[in-house]
C-alpha atoms as one frame of an Amber mdcrd trajectory, in Angstrom:
protein
  14.496  27.221 140.652  13.615  27.321 144.334  11.089  25.417 146.355   8.204
  27.681 145.275   8.508  26.957 141.560   5.414  25.069 140.442   3.365  26.235
 143.410  -0.164  27.568 142.709  -1.185  30.825 144.403  -4.251  33.054 144.324
  -3.525  36.650 143.309  -5.485  39.822 142.596  -3.772  41.903 139.935  -3.187
  45.601 140.557  -1.789  47.045 137.350  -0.033  46.226 134.091   3.757  46.394
 134.011   5.944  47.156 131.044   6.469  43.885 129.183   2.850  42.746 129.124
   2.627  41.130 132.551   0.217  42.088 135.337   1.435  42.899 138.839   0.182
  41.107 141.950   1.553  40.768 145.453   2.132  37.691 147.569   3.100  38.320
 151.181   4.438  41.705 150.142   6.507  40.345 147.247   5.812  41.524 143.696
   4.701  38.761 141.335   4.611  39.363 137.588   1.780  37.310 136.109   1.315
  36.495 132.434  -2.079  36.074 130.735  -3.848  38.236 133.328  -5.575  41.629
 133.381  -5.481  44.263 136.144  -8.492  43.862 138.437  -8.729  40.107 137.982
  -8.291  37.434 140.614  -6.492  34.410 139.239  -4.891  31.175 140.237  -1.317
  31.426 139.030   1.575  28.968 138.973   4.982  30.234 140.084   7.418  29.767
 137.212  10.492  31.607 138.518  11.304  32.309 142.170  15.025  32.983 141.839
  14.839  36.733 142.505  14.405  38.102 146.002  12.597  41.216 144.783  10.044
  39.567 142.478   8.745  36.261 141.178   7.123  35.301 137.886   3.961  33.266
 137.446   1.523  32.126 134.751  -2.241  32.279 134.999  -3.775  28.798 135.031
  -7.339  29.709 136.053  -9.313  32.947 136.111 -11.351  33.115 139.328 -12.797
  36.613 138.902 -12.475  37.750 135.281 -12.145  41.319 134.071 -14.941  42.749
 131.953 -12.232  43.220 129.330 -11.313  39.518 129.091 -12.043  37.820 125.776
 -11.356  34.364 124.358  -7.767  34.422 123.168  -7.441  35.336 119.477  -4.894
  32.524 119.020  -5.849  29.158 120.449  -2.176  28.137 120.611  -1.542  30.958
 123.101  -4.568  30.621 125.409  -4.516  29.590 129.056  -6.169  26.304 128.054
  -2.624  25.286 127.157  -0.223  24.368 129.971   2.220  27.081 131.065   5.355
  26.791 128.993   3.352  25.404 126.058   1.682  28.659 125.037   2.734  30.315
 121.814   4.538  33.614 122.353   3.993  36.810 120.437   0.361  37.570 121.306
   0.512  38.263 125.033  -2.468  40.689 124.955  -4.628  38.416 122.808  -7.011
  37.734 125.711  -7.837  41.436 126.196 -10.455  43.529 124.384  -8.712  45.623
 121.744  -9.771  49.025 123.104  -8.580  48.086 126.586  -5.230  46.903 125.211
  -4.692  50.435 123.945  -5.674  51.916 127.290  -3.155  49.681 129.049  -0.444
  50.699 126.584  -1.341  54.347 127.080  -0.970  53.910 130.826   2.483  52.346
 130.481   3.673  55.211 128.253   2.219  57.924 130.491   3.629  56.306 133.639
   7.102  55.924 132.097   7.258  59.597 131.095   6.058  60.689 134.520   8.413
  58.428 136.454  11.567  58.854 134.380  11.205  62.342 132.898   8.868  64.018
 135.394   6.353  64.813 132.640   2.570  64.747 132.768   1.324  63.975 129.268
  -2.066  63.308 127.742  -1.792  60.860 124.867  -4.080  58.469 123.017  -2.912
  55.207 121.478  -4.251  55.496 117.953  -5.480  52.521 115.944  -4.089  51.982
 112.465  -6.469  51.913 109.485  -8.459  48.698 109.227  -7.431  47.191 112.546
 -10.728  47.709 114.351 -12.616  46.151 111.442 -10.303  43.121 111.580 -10.353
  42.824 115.364  -6.638  43.582 115.451  -5.814  40.526 113.327  -4.170  40.117
 109.942  -1.586  42.903 110.221   1.814  41.195 110.084   3.366  41.241 106.601
   6.255  39.074 107.796   6.722  36.463 110.486   9.639  34.444 111.817   8.938
  30.874 112.876  11.384  28.577 114.634  11.972  24.902 113.963  11.555  22.235
 116.649  13.423  18.943 116.922  10.938  17.270 114.577  11.260  19.994 111.932
   7.899  21.601 112.708   7.315  25.355 112.562   6.144  27.613 115.347   6.966
  30.529 117.633   8.791  30.119 120.884   6.917  30.154 124.152   7.297  33.361
 126.143  10.683  33.685 127.944  11.653  30.279 126.603  13.534  28.513 123.839
  10.751  25.934 123.530   9.242  25.909 120.028   5.431  25.583 119.981   4.318
  23.986 116.681   1.303  25.781 115.197  -0.984  25.479 112.202  -1.999  29.138
 111.984  -0.733  32.649 112.700  -3.768  34.920 113.043  -1.774  38.124 113.490
  -0.329  37.609 110.017  -2.033  38.829 106.863  -4.060  36.342 104.861  -1.339
  36.334 102.206   1.382  35.506 104.752  -0.699  32.729 106.289  -1.406  31.280
 102.839   2.308  31.304 102.042   3.383  29.673 105.323   4.159  25.944 104.941
   2.814  24.901 108.353   2.568  21.219 107.355   6.092  20.909 105.969   9.178
  19.853 107.921  12.398  21.881 108.012  14.825  19.679 109.905  18.352  21.020
 109.803  17.311  24.663 109.922  16.698  27.001 112.856  14.239  29.492 111.413
  11.871  30.128 108.537  10.849  33.693 107.676   7.697  34.250 105.635   7.070
  37.638 104.072   4.724  39.151 101.540   6.033  42.615 100.676   3.765  45.315
  99.302   5.533  45.419  95.980   7.118  41.964  95.636   5.981  38.350  95.614
   5.701  36.168  98.703   8.893  34.463  99.735  10.430  32.166 102.321  13.818
  32.752 103.870  14.978  29.394 105.208  17.812  29.498 107.693  20.790  31.673
 106.815  20.014  32.267 103.156  21.916  34.892 101.225  19.762  38.058 101.133
  17.969  39.048  97.976  16.477  42.421  97.082  12.747  43.056  97.402  10.646
  46.196  97.067   8.110  47.654  99.461   5.623  50.228  98.201   4.544  53.120
 100.419   2.033  55.326  98.671   3.539  56.174  95.276   7.080  55.403  96.362
   9.009  52.124  96.150  11.805  51.185  98.566  14.480  48.604  97.804  15.661
  46.479 100.724  16.945  43.008 101.566  14.399  40.319 102.315  16.392  39.676
 105.511  16.567  43.381 106.382  14.470  45.481 108.748  11.087  46.779 107.670
   8.043  47.738 109.711   5.881  44.612 110.009   2.386  46.133 110.242   0.857
  46.501 106.792  -0.039  50.166 107.524   3.001  51.091 109.633   5.278  52.549
 106.915   2.561  54.912 105.665   1.440  55.776 109.205   4.957  56.588 110.398
   5.669  58.558 107.235   2.709  60.829 107.951   3.423  60.959 111.685   7.028
  62.070 111.195   6.001  64.646 108.610   3.448  66.032 111.060   5.882  65.901
 113.998   8.423  68.228 112.395   7.910  71.810 113.573   7.705  73.674 110.267
   8.815  76.958 111.830  12.058  75.321 112.966  12.795  73.317 109.834  15.616
  74.547 107.592  15.959  72.514 104.375  19.558  73.752 103.979  20.700  72.663
 107.457  22.553  69.423 108.186  19.365  67.422 108.783  19.780  63.790 109.826
  17.863  60.519 109.879  19.652  58.409 112.496  19.236  54.619 112.537  17.850
  55.337 109.094  17.513  51.817 107.698  16.701  51.981 103.993  15.641  55.619
 104.121  11.912  55.482 104.842  11.863  58.430 107.254  14.493  60.460 105.390
  12.245  60.152 102.349   9.275  61.230 104.468  11.090  64.453 105.441  12.319
  65.133 101.912   8.847  64.518 100.479   7.367  66.939 103.005   9.829  69.782
 102.470  10.721  69.500  98.803  13.532  68.722  96.365  16.055  71.113  97.919
  15.924  69.308 101.283  19.296  68.313 102.649  19.212  65.172 104.796  21.651
  62.364 105.559  20.590  58.892 106.638  22.990  57.153 109.044  22.720  53.377
 109.434  25.076  50.702 110.807  24.110  48.006 108.282  26.108  48.711 105.096
  23.654  46.843 102.851  20.766  48.917 104.209  22.871  52.030 103.615  23.394
  51.010  99.986  19.638  50.617  99.577  19.039  53.970 101.275  21.388  55.644
  98.789  19.311  54.220  95.957  15.996  55.032  97.614  17.017  58.664  98.228
  18.686  59.251  94.865  16.029  61.617  93.510  16.903  64.300  96.088  20.190
  66.054  95.306  20.703  66.976  98.946  19.858  63.548 100.344  22.359  60.799
 100.986  23.235  57.857 103.191  26.306  56.988 105.228  27.167  53.754 106.981
  28.295  53.751 110.585  27.278  53.202 114.164  25.311  56.260 115.206  27.301
  56.991 118.361  30.623  56.790 116.501  29.311  58.765 113.537  28.163  61.604
 115.792  31.480  61.545 117.658  33.344  61.893 114.359  31.021  64.738 113.373
  31.897  66.535 116.595  35.612  66.015 115.990  35.331  67.550 112.513  33.580
  70.617 113.887  35.571  73.810 113.366  34.928  77.053 115.218  31.875  77.841
 117.293  29.219  76.854 114.753  27.804  73.348 115.113  27.324  71.317 111.904
  23.798  70.661 113.187  22.975  74.300 113.779  19.320  74.756 112.811  19.005
  71.087 111.888  16.173  68.636 112.387  17.248  65.173 113.547  14.922  62.208
 113.123  15.941  59.129 115.081  14.351  55.685 115.109  16.585  53.623 117.390
  16.211  49.932 118.234  14.153  48.839 121.232  16.971  49.693 123.646  16.720
  53.346 122.608  19.411  55.849 121.675  21.045  55.881 125.102  23.389  58.159
 127.027  26.191  58.566 124.471  23.951  59.404 121.513  21.705  61.768 123.469
  24.743  63.512 124.961  26.307  63.926 121.517  23.069  65.378 120.164  22.885
  67.675 123.164  26.366  69.040 122.419  25.680  69.374 118.676  22.416  71.185
 119.515  20.087  70.662 116.532  16.931  72.778 116.551  14.609  69.816 117.062
  14.550  66.053 117.495  11.805  63.797 116.128  12.141  60.576 118.096  10.365
  57.427 116.867  10.256  54.891 119.698   9.102  51.298 119.985   9.775  51.098
 123.727   8.120  53.561 126.141  10.689  53.133 128.919  13.642  53.724 126.588
  11.837  56.749 125.157  11.171  58.211 128.615  14.811  57.738 129.620  16.037
  59.464 126.451  13.527  62.311 126.819  14.940  62.899 130.299  18.477  62.874
 128.884  17.447  65.380 126.210  15.852  67.624 128.817  19.210  67.823 130.596
  20.580  69.368 127.384  17.864  71.985 127.080  15.185  70.177 125.082  11.515
  69.990 126.011   8.870  67.549 124.880   6.638  69.627 122.603   4.256  66.916
 121.392   3.830  63.171 121.365   1.583  60.696 119.567   1.272  56.953 120.098
   0.210  54.246 117.654  -0.964  50.671 118.081   1.447  49.178 115.562   1.379
  45.783 117.298  -2.205  44.766 118.237  -2.554  41.833 120.656   0.983  42.409
 121.946   2.206  44.774 124.668   4.284  46.842 122.233   3.406  50.442 121.363
   5.029  52.959 119.011   5.428  56.652 119.832   6.553  59.696 117.862   7.824
  62.587 119.990   8.986  66.082 119.069  11.702  67.603 121.259  12.479  71.300
 120.798  15.527  73.144 122.054  14.559  76.157 124.152
């Protein structure tokens, strides 16, 4: 750190940046400020001055508060705690819920305009029950870290410091009840607590061997590992199922084409497509984790045309291209659903899809900047953004989910 680290400065915040930090300026330099809201004037403490182009700071006092400021929903994360001792994972917890969604909408709209040259009108939609609960009680699974005394807690933002806590208000009541906050777990790094919708509550302590659980979505049950990926919001699997079903352009969908669910996990979205278009639907889920692929095979077994293959998506698509014979693409007329990790699909995958030329892409994104980049890449291959919806799958955090339909002109 340089000589400015630890210095207190007064800043007026201009806008919200991607990542949940507000933007201020100090002598022309950009300063990213945590725990602040655009329009506020705050006293902030410089935490990182190593970059020439920007610094980071933490709010320590609000001098002129926004009308949207609220007492933080998690006392362990509020500005009453010293910088560096604030629990991470609820960085929007000091902002009124409706305004959180407006800020997320702005980030998504700005990313699409800046990176893809698109002007879009989109609303960040609340999930069922969240407004009634004040955006609390939605996490069906949490990961807590273990400090040097064996106590449980999240890490502070941009830090490896564990903040011991006695509650987790973003978690469901069942998860909070199952979390052993008072116990000590010396010798372990992490403790996962989950209460699946279809299985009993369980703890995963350290690097335990995975065991199979079941998650229920509507009338359907999905097998998966307790250590595997699953949407954490209690309503997210059902919401994304409906959103993907609605996002598919029916006029372009061919149940006999080589339809794909890329980054398919245990088959949630492949099942959504097959449920929507019937028992003759042909769709293949592609997933890098072989155990998830095994579960997807089981979860999709009722559809004769559905299956799952294990492999890295970029390599799998490359192999598909290499097997292509003649002028007809194996994805001719196909619908491709993709739900990549936060980093997005990226250049290689989007280029491969561009060459294989499916009829439409349904892109499920948890990062607006990665989505905007990939939309721009798709546009270079002749696709246009036909529709987009956004969902507040992560209240009191800066994260937002989007479902976009890209159609080949």
